[in-house]
PDB file of C-alpha atoms in Angstrom:
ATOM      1  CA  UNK A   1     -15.053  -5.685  -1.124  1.00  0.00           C
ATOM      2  CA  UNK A   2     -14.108  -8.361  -3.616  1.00  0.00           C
ATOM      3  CA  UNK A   3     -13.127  -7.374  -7.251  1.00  0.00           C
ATOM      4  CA  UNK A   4     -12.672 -10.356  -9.337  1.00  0.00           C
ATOM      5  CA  UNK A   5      -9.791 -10.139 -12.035  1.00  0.00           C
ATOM      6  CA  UNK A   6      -9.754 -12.248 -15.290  1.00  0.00           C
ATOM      7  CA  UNK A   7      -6.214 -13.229 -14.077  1.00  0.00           C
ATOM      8  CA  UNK A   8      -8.520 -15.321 -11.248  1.00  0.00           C
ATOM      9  CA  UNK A   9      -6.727 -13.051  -8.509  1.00  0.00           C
ATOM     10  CA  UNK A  10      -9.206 -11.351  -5.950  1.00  0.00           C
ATOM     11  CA  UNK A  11      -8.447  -8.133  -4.530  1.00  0.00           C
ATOM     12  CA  UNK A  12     -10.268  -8.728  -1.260  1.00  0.00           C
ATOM     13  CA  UNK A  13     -10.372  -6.406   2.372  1.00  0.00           C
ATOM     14  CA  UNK A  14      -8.411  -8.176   4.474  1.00  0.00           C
ATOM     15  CA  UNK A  15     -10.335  -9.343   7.500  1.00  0.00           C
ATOM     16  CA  UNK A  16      -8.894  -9.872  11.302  1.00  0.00           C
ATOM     17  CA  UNK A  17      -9.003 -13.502  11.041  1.00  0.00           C
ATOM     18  CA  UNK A  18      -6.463 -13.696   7.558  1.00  0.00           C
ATOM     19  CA  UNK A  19      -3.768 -11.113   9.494  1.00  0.00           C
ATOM     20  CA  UNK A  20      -1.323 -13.627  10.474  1.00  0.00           C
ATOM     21  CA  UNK A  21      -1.700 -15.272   6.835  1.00  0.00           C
ATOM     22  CA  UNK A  22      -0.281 -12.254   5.353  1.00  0.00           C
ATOM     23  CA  UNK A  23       2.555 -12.028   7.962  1.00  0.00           C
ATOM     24  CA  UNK A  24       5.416 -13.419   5.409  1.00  0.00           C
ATOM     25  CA  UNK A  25       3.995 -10.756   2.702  1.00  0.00           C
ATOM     26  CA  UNK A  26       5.106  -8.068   5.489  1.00  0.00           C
ATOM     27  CA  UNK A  27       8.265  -9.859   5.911  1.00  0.00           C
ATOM     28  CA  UNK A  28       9.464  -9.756   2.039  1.00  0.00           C
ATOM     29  CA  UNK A  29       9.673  -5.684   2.849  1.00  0.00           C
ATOM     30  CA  UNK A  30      10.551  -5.666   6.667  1.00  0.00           C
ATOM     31  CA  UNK A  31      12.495  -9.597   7.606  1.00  0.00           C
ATOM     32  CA  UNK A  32      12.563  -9.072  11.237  1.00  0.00           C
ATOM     33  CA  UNK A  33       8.507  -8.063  11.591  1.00  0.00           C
ATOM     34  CA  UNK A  34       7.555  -9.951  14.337  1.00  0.00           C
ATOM     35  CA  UNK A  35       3.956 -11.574  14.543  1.00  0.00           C
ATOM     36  CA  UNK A  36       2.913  -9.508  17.815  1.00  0.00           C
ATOM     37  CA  UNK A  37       4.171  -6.426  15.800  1.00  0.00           C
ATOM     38  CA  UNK A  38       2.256  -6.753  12.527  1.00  0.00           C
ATOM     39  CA  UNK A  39      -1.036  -7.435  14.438  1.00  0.00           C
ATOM     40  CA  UNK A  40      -0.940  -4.581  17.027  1.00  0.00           C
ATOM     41  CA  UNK A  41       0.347  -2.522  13.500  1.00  0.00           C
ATOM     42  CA  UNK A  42      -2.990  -3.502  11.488  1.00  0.00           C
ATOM     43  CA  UNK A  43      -5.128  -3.253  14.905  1.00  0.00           C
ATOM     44  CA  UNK A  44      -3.482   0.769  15.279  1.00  0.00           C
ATOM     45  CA  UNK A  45      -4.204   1.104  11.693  1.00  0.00           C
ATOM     46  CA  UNK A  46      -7.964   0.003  11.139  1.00  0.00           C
ATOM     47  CA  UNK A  47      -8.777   2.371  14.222  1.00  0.00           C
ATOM     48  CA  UNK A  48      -7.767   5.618  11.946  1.00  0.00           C
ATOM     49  CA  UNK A  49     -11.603   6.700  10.172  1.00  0.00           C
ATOM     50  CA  UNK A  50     -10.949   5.855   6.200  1.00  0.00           C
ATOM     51  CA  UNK A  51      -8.378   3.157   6.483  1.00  0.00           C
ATOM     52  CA  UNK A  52      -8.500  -0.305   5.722  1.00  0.00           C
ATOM     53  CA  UNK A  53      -5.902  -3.007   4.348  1.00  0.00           C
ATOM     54  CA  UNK A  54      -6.747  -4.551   0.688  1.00  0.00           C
ATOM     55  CA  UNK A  55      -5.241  -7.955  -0.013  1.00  0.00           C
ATOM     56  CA  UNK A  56      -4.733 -10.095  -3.556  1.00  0.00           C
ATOM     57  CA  UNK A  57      -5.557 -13.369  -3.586  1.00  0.00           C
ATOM     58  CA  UNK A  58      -5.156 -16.275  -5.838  1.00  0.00           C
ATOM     59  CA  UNK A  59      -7.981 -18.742  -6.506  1.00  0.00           C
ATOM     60  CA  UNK A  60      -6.565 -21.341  -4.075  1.00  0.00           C
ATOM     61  CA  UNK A  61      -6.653 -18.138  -1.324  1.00  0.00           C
ATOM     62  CA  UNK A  62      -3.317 -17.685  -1.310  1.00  0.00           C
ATOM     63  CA  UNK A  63      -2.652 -14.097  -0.407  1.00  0.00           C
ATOM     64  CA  UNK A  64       0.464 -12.380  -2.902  1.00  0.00           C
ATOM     65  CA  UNK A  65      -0.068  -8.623  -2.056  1.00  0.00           C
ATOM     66  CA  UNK A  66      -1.483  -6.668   0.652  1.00  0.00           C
ATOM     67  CA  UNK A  67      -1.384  -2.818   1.211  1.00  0.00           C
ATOM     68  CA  UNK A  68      -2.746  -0.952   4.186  1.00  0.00           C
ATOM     69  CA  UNK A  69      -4.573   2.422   3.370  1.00  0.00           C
ATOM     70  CA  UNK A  70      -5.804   5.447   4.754  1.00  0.00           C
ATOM     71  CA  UNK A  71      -7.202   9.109   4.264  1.00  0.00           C
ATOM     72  CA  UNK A  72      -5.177  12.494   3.612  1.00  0.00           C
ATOM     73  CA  UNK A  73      -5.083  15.423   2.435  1.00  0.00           C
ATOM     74  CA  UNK A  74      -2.869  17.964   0.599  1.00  0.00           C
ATOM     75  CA  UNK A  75      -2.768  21.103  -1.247  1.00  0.00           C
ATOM     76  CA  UNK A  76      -1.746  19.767  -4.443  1.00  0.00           C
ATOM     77  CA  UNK A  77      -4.267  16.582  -4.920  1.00  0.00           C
ATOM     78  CA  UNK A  78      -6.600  17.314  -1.825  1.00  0.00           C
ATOM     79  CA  UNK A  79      -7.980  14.441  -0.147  1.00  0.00           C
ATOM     80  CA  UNK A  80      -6.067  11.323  -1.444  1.00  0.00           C
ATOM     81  CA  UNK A  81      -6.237   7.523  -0.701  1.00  0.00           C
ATOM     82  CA  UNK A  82      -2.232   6.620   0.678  1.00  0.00           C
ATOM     83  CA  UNK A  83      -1.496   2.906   0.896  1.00  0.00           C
ATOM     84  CA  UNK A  84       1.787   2.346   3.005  1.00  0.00           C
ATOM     85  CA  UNK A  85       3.043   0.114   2.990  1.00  0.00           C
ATOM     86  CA  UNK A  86       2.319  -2.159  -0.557  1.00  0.00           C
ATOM     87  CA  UNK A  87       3.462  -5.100  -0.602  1.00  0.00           C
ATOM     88  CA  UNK A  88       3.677  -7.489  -3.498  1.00  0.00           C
ATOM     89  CA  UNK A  89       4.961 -11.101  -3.577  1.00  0.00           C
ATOM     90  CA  UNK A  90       7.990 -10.900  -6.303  1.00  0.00           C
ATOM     91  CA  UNK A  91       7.051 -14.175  -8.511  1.00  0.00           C
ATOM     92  CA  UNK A  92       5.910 -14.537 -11.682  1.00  0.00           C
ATOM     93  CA  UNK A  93       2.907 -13.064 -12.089  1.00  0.00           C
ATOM     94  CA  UNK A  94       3.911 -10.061 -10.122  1.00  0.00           C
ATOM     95  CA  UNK A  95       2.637  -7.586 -13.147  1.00  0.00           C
ATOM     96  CA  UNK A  96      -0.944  -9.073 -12.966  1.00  0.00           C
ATOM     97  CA  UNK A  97      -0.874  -8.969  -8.946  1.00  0.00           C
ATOM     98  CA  UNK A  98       0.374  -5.138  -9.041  1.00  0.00           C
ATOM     99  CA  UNK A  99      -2.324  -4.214 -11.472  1.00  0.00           C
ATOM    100  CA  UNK A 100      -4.800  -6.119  -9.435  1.00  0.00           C
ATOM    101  CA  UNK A 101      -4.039  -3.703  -6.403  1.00  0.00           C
ATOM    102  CA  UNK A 102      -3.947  -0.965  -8.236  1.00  0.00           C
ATOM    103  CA  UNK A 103      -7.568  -1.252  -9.494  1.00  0.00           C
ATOM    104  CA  UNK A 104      -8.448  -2.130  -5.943  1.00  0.00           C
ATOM    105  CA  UNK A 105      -7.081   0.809  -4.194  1.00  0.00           C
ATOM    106  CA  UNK A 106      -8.305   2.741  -7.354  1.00  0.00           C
ATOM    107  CA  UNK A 107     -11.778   2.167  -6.660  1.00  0.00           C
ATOM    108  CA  UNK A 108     -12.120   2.277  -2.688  1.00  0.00           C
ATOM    109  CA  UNK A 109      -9.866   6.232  -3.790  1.00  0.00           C
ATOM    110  CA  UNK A 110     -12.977   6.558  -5.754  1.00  0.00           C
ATOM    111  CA  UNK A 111     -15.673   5.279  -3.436  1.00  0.00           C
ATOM    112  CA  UNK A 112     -14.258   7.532  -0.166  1.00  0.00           C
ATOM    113  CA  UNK A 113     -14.010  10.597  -2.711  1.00  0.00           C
ATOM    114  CA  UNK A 114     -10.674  11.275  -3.316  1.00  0.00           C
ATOM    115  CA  UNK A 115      -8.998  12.731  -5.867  1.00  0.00           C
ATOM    116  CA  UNK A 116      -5.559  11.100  -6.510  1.00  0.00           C
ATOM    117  CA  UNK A 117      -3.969   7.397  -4.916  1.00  0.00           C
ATOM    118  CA  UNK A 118      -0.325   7.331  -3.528  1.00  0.00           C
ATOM    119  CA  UNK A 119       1.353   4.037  -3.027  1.00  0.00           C
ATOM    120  CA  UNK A 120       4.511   3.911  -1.461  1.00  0.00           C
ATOM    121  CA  UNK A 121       6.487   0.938  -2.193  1.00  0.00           C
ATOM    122  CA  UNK A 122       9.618  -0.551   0.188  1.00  0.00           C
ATOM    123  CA  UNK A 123      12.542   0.803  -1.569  1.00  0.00           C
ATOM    124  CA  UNK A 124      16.297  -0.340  -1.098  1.00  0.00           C
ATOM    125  CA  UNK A 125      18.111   1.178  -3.763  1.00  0.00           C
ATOM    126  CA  UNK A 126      21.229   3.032  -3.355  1.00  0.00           C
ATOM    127  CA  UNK A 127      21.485   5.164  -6.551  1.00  0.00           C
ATOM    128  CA  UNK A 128      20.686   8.671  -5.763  1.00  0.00           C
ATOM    129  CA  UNK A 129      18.632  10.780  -7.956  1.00  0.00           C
ATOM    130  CA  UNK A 130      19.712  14.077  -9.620  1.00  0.00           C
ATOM    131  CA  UNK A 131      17.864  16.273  -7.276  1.00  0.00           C
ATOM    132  CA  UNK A 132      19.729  19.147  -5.713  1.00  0.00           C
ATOM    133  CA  UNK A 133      17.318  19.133  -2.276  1.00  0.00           C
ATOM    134  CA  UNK A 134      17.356  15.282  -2.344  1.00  0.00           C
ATOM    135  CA  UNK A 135      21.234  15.208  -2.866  1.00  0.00           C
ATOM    136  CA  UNK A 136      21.355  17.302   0.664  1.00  0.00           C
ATOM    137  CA  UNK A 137      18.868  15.385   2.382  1.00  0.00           C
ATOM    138  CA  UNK A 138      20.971  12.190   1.502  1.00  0.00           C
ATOM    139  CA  UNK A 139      24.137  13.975   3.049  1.00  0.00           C
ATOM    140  CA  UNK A 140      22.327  14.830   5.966  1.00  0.00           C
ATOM    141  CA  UNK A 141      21.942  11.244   7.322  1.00  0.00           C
ATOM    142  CA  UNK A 142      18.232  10.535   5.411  1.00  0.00           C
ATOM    143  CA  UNK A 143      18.034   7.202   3.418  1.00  0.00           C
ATOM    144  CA  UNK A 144      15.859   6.619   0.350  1.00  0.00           C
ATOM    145  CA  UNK A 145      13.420   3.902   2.125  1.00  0.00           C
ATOM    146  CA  UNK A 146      10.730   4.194  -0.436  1.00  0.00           C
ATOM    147  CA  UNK A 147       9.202   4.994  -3.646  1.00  0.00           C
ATOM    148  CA  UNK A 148       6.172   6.903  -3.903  1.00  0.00           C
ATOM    149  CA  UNK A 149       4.117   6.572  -7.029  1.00  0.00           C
ATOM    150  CA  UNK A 150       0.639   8.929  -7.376  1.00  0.00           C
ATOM    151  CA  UNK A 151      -2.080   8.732  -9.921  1.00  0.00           C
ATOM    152  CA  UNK A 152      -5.098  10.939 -10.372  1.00  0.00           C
ATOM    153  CA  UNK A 153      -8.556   9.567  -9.685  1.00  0.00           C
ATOM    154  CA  UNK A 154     -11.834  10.590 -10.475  1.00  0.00           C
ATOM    155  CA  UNK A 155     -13.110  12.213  -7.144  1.00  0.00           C
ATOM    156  CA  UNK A 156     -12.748  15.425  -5.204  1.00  0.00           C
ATOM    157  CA  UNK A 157      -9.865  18.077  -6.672  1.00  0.00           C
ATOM    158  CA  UNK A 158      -8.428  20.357  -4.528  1.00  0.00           C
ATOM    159  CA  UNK A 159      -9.488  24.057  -4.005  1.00  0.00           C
ATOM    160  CA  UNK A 160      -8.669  26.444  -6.367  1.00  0.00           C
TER     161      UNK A 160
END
């Protein structure tokens, strides 16, 4: 897959051979990742049926965002595209990388059938939100560690 972007990014499906070039985008959200560890990670992962990892790239081939994605389902949106994690270089030009991704994962939701897209994005904030449940969670020992995000997609919709 390759969807060109008039920003000249790519959104491409990152191959076997390009895993170790997106190594330091896996290290913005997780510093101590070791090489061994993200390849036997995105080996594990492409053996689930439905998953894959989409990458961004600039026109030089420089990779600036990568997110690995799979298959699930739910009551509320039934089967859904998840990308965990997503990953996005923080330089300028982030905006146009994000939205890039976005219409990537957007359209392989759409071409495996699904009905909505969650991306859940490293998350290291230590504001809590005004959530009674969430609140206790938090006081239970739980830590925010990310921030899901889900849009609906044209595709399947769950039972009625």
């Amino acid at each position: 897959m390759s969807l060109p972007n008039l920003s000249g990014l790519n959104v491409i499906e990152l191959t076997v051979c390009r895993f170790d070039q997106a190594l330091p985008l896996a290290r913005t959200a997780l510093p101590d990742l070791t090489l061994p560890e993200w390849r036997r990670f995105l080996f594990s992962h492409l053996q689930q049926p439905g998953s894959g990892v989409l990458a961004v790239e600039n026109p030089r081939g420089v990779l600036l965002a990568c997110a690995a994605y799979t298959l699930r389902k739910d009551l509320r949106h039934g089967c859904y595209l998840a990308a965990d994690p997503v990953i996005i270089m923080d330089l300028v030009g982030a905006t146009a990388v994000a939205k890039a991704l976005e219409q990537g994962l957007e359209a392989e939701a759409q071409k495996q059938g699904c009905g909505a897209l969650l991306l859940q994005l490293p998350h290291h904030s230590e504001a809590k939100p005004d959530n009674r449940a969430v609140t206790a969670f938090l006081g239970c020992g739980l830590a925010a560690e990310s921030l899901n995000l889900f849009k609906r997609v044209a595709g399947e919709r769950p039972a009625a």
